[in-house]
Structures are given as C-alpha cells and as structure tokens.
PDB file of C-alpha atoms and ligand atoms in Angstrom:
ATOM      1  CA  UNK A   1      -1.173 -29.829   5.813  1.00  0.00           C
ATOM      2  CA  UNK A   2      -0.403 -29.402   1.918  1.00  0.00           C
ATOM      3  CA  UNK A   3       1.045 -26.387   1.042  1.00  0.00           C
ATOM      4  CA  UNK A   4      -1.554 -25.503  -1.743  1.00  0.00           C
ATOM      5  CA  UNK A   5      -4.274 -25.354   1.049  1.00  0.00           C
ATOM      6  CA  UNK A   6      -5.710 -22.336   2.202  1.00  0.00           C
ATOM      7  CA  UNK A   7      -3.896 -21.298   5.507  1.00  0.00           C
ATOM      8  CA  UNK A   8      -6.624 -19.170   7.799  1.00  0.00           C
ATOM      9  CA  UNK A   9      -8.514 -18.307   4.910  1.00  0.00           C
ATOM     10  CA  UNK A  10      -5.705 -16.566   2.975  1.00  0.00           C
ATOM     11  CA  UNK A  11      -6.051 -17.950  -0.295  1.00  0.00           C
ATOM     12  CA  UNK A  12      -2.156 -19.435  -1.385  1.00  0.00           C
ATOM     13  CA  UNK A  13      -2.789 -19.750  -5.197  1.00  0.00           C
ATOM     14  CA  UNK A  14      -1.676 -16.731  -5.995  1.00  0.00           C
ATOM     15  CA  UNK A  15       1.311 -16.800  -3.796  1.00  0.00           C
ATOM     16  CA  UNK A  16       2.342 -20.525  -5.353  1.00  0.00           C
ATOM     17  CA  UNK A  17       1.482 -19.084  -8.534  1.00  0.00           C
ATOM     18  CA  UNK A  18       4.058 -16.612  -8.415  1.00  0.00           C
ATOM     19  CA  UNK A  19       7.026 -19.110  -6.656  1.00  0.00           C
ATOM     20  CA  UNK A  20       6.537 -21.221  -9.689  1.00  0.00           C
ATOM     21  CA  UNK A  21       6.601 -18.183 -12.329  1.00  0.00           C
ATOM     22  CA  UNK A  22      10.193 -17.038 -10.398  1.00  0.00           C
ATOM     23  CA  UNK A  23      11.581 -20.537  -9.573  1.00  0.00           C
ATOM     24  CA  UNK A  24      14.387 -21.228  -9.285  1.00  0.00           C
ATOM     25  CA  UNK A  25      14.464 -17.852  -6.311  1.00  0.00           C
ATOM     26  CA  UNK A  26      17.875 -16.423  -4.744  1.00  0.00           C
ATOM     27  CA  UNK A  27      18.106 -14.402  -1.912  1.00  0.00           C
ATOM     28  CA  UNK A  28      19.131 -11.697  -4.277  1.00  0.00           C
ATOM     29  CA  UNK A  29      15.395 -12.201  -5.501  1.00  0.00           C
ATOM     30  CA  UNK A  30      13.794 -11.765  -2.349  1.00  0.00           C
ATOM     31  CA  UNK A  31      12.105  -7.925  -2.614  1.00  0.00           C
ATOM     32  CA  UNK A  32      11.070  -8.577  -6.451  1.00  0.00           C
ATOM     33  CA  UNK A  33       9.412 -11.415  -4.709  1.00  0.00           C
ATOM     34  CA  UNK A  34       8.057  -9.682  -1.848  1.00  0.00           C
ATOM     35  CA  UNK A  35       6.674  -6.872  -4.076  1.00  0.00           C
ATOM     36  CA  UNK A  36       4.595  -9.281  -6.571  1.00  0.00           C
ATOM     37  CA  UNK A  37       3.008 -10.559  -3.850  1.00  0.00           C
ATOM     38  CA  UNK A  38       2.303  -7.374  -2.347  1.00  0.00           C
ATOM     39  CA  UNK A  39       0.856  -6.668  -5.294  1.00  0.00           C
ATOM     40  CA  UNK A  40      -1.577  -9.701  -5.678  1.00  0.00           C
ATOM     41  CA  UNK A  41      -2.765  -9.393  -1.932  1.00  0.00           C
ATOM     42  CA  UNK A  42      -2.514  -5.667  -1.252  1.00  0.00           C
ATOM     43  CA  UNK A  43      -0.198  -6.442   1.840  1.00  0.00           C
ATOM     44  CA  UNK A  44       2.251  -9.242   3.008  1.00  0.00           C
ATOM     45  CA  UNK A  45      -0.342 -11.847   4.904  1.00  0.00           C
ATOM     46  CA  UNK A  46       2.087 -13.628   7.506  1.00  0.00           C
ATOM     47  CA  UNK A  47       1.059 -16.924   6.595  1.00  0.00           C
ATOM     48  CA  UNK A  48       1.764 -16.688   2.733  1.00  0.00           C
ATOM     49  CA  UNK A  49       5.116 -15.319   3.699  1.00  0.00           C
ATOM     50  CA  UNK A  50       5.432 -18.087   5.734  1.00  0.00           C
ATOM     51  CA  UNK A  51       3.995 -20.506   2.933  1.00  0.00           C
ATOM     52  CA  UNK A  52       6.336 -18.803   0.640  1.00  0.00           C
ATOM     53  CA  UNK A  53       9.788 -19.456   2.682  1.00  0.00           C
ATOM     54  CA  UNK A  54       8.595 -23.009   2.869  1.00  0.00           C
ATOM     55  CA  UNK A  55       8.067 -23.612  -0.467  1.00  0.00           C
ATOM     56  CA  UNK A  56      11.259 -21.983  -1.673  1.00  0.00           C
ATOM     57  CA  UNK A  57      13.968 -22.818   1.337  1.00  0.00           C
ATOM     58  CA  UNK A  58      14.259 -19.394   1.895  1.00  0.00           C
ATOM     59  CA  UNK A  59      14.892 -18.387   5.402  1.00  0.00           C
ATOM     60  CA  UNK A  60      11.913 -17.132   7.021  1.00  0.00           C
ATOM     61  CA  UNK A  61      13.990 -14.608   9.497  1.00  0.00           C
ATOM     62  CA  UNK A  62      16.014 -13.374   6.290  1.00  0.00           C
ATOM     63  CA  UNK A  63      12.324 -12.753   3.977  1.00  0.00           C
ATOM     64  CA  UNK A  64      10.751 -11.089   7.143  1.00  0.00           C
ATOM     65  CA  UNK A  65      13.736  -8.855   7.406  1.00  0.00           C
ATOM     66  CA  UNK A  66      13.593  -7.799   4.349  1.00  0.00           C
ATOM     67  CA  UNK A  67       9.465  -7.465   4.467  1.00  0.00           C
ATOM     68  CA  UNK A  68      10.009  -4.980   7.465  1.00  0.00           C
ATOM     69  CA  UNK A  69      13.121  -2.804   6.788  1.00  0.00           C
ATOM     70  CA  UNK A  70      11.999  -1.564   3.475  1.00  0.00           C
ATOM     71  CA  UNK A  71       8.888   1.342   3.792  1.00  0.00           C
ATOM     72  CA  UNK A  72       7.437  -0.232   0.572  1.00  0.00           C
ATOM     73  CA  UNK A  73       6.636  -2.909   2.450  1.00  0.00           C
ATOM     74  CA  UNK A  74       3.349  -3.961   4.569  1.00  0.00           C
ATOM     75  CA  UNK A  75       2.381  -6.378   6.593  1.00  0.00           C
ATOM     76  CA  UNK A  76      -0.617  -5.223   7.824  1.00  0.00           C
ATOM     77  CA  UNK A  77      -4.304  -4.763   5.391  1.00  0.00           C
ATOM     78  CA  UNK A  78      -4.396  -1.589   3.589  1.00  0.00           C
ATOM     79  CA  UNK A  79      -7.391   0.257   2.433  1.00  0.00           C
ATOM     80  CA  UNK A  80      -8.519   0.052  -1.012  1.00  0.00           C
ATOM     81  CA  UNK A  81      -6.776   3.494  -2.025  1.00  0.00           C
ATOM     82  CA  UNK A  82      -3.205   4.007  -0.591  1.00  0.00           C
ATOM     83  CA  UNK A  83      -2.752   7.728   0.522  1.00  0.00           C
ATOM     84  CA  UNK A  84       1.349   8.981   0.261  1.00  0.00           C
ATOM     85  CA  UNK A  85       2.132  11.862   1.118  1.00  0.00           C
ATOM     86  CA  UNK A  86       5.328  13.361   1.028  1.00  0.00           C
ATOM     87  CA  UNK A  87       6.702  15.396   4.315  1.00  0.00           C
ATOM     88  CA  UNK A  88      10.050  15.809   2.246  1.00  0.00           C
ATOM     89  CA  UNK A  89      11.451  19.563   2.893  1.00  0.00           C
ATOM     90  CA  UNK A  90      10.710  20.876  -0.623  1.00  0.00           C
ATOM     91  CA  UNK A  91       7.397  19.903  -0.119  1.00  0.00           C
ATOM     92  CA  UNK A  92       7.278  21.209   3.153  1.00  0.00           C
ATOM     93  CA  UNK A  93       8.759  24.507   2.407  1.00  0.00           C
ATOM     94  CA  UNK A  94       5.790  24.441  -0.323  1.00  0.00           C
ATOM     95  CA  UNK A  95       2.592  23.756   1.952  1.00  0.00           C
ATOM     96  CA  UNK A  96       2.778  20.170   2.096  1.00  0.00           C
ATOM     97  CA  UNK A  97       1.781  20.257   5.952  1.00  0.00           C
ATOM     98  CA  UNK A  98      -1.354  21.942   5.215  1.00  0.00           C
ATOM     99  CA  UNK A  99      -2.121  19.668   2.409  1.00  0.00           C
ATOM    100  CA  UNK A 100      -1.206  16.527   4.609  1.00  0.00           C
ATOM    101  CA  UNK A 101      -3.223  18.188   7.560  1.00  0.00           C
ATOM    102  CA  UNK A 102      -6.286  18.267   5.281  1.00  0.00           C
ATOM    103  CA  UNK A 103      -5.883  15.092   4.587  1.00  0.00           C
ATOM    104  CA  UNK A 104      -5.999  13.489   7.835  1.00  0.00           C
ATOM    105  CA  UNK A 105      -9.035  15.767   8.433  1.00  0.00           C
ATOM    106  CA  UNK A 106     -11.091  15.062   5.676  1.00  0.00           C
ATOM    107  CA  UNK A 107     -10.310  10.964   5.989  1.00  0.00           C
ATOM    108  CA  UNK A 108     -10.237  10.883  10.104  1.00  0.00           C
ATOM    109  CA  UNK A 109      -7.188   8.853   9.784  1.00  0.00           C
ATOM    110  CA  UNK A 110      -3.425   9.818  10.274  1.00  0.00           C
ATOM    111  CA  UNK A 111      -0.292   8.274   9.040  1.00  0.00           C
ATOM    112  CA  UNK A 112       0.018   4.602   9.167  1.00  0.00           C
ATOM    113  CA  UNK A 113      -3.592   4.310   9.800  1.00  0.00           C
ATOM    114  CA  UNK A 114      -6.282   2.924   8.004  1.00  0.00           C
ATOM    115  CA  UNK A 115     -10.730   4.346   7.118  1.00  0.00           C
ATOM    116  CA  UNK A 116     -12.425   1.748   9.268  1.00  0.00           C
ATOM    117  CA  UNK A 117     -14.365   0.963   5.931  1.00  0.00           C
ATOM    118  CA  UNK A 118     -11.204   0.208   4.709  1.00  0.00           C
ATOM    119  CA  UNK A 119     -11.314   2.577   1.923  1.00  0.00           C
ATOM    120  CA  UNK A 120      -8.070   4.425   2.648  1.00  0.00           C
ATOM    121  CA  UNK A 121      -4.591   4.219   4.023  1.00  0.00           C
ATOM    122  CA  UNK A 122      -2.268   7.144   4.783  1.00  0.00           C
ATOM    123  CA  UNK A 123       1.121   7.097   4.872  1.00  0.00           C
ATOM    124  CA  UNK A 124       3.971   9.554   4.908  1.00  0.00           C
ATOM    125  CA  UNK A 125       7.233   9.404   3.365  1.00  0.00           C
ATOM    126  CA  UNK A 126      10.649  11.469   3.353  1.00  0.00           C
ATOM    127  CA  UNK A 127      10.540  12.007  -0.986  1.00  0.00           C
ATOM    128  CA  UNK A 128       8.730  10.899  -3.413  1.00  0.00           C
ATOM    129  CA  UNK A 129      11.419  11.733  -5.864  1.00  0.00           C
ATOM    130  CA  UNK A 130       9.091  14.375  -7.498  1.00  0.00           C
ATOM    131  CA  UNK A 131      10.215  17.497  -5.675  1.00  0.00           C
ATOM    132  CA  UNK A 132      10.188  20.138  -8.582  1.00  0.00           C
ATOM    133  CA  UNK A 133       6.246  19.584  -8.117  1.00  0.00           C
ATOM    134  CA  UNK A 134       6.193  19.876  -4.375  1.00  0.00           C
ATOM    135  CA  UNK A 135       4.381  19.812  -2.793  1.00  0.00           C
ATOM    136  CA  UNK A 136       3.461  16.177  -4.445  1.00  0.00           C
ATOM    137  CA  UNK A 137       1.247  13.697  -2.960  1.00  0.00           C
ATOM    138  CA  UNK A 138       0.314  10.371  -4.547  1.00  0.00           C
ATOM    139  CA  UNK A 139      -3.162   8.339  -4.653  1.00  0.00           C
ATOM    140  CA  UNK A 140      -2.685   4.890  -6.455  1.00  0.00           C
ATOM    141  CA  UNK A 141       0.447   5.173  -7.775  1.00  0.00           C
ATOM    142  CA  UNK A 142      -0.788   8.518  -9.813  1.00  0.00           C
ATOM    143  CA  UNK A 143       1.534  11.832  -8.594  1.00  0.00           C
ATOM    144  CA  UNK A 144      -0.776  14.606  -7.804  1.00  0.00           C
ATOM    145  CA  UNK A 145       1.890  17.666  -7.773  1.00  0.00           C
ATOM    146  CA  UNK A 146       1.258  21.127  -6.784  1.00  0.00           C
ATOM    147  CA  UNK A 147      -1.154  19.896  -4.494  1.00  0.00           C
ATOM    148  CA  UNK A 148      -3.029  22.464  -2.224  1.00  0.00           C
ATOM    149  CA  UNK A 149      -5.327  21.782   0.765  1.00  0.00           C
ATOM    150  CA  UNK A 150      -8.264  22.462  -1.072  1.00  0.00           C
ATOM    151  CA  UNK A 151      -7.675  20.343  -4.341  1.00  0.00           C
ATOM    152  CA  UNK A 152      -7.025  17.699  -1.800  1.00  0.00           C
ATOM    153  CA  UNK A 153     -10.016  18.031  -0.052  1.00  0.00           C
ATOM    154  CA  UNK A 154     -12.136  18.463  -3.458  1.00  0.00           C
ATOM    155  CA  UNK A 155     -10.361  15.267  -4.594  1.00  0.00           C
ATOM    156  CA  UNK A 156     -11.073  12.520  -1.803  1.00  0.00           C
ATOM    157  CA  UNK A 157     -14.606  14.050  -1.145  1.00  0.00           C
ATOM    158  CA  UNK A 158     -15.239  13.750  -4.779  1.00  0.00           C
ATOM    159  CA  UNK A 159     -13.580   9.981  -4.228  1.00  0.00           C
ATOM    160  CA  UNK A 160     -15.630   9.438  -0.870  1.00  0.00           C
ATOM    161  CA  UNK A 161     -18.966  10.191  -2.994  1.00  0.00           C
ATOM    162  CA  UNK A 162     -18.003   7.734  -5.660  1.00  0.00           C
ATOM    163  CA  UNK A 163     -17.266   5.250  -3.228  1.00  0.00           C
ATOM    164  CA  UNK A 164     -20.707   5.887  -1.364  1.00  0.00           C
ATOM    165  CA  UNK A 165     -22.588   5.498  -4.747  1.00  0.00           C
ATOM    166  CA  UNK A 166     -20.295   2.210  -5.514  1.00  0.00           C
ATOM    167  CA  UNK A 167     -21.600   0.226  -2.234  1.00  0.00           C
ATOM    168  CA  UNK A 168     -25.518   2.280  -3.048  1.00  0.00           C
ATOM    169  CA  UNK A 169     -25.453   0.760  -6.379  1.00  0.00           C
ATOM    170  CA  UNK A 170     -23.816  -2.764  -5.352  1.00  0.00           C
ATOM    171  CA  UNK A 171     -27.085  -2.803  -2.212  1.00  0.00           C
TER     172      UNK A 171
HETATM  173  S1  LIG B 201      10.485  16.544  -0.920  1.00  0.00           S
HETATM  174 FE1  LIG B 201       8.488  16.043  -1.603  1.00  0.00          FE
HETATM  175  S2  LIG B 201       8.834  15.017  -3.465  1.00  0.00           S
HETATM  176 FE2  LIG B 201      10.832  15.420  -2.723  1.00  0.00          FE
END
C-alpha cells in the first residue's frame, strides 16, 4: 500500500504534509515533529506515527518513546476542549482541589478521561509554570488564574450551553 493512502480512515495528508515541510528530520527533531502533528490531528493516531517513521527512517521504537514519556503527548482522542489543571502545591495550598473537584463534577469525567460526547478532556499536571496566579487552570491553551470552584463551574456550564446550542443550531 502507498504511503499517501489513507491507513484505517486516518487521513495521512496532513501528516506527509508536514514530513515534507521538515525534511530533511533528525532525531534531534523528533518532539517538534511529534507536536505539529499533534496539533493537526488533536492526538498522535498510531498509524500516522507509524506512516511517519516510514516515511522518514526514523525508528519507530525511538518516535514512540518519545510520544509516551513526554505528558504533552497523546495517543489516545481528546475532546474538543482540553481541561489542565494544575495539582502543583501553590495551587494546592490556594484551593486548587476544590476547583479541580468541581471540575470533575460538573463534566462527570476525571483526569485522563474524556465527555463521552467528546467535548472535553481533563488532565492534571504537577505546574503549569503560572504559580503566582494559583490556583491556575487552563482551557485551550488560555490560563485561567485565581480560579475558584464557582468561576469554574460558571465557566464550563456557560461552555456546555454554547456547545448545546452549537449541535441545536447545526440539527
Ligand atoms: S503549582 Fe500551580 S501553576 Fe505552579
């Protein structure tokens, strides 16, 4: 099978797309690579990896290494809005429990998990390097600091309603 074709429905263009936009690749290249094509599918499909280490000679057990030591990294689909929230000690010291507890209440979900409707993912992580606004959370890639349990529960209903008029308006 050609490498340009689609591999169990995962769509490769982009992936090729982005090996021929960083050709010639080193392994010193491998997480800039791995993060622009996180970027253009949301996650790390297996089989564009795959399709990736092909095209480019890089070792598949080195890329996948990579792929799974680094947090940043995910192999699995993620929801359309990616949840971080950070269980760091100056955020903790600050009420960042309570805010994180409210958050896995109001979405059903806890970290690492995923809304069945695929509208959110949570995850927790030790910093997010904003501590003097602890405690900080951060919805698609925009730092929310100072958070409280009730601004975060204001904030994804309000999100959750938008999103419920979104799919209204789309029927
Ligand atoms: S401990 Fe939360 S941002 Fe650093």
């Amino acid at each position: 099978m050609s490498i340009t074709q689609t591999v169990e429905s995962v769509d490769l263009a982009p992936a090729m797309r982005i090996v021929e936009e960083m050709s010639p690749l080193s392994h010193g290249e491998i997480i800039p690579l791995l993060q622009r094509l996180q970027e253009a599918y949301g996650y790390l499909p297996r089989d564009v990896v795959l399709a990736v280490c092909e095209e480019t000679g890089l070792p598949a057990s080195r890329v996948f290494g990579v792929a799974t030591f680094y947090s940043q990294f995910c192999m699995e689909p993620r929801g359309k809005h990616l949840v971080r929230c950070c269980r760091g000690t100056a955020c903790h010291v600050r009420g960042g429990n309570r805010v994180l507890d409210t958050i896995e209440k109001t979405l059903g979900i806890t970290d690492g998990e995923t809304t069945k409707d695929m509208l959110f993912s949570l995850e927790t992580v030790a910093c997010l390097g904003a501590c003097a606004l602890a405690p900080v959370m951060v919805l698609d890639r925009i730092y929310y600091g100072k958070m409280t349990a009730r601004r975060s529960e204001l904030l994804f209903k309000e999100i959750m309603l938008e999103e419920s008029c979104i799919r209204v308006f789309v029927l």
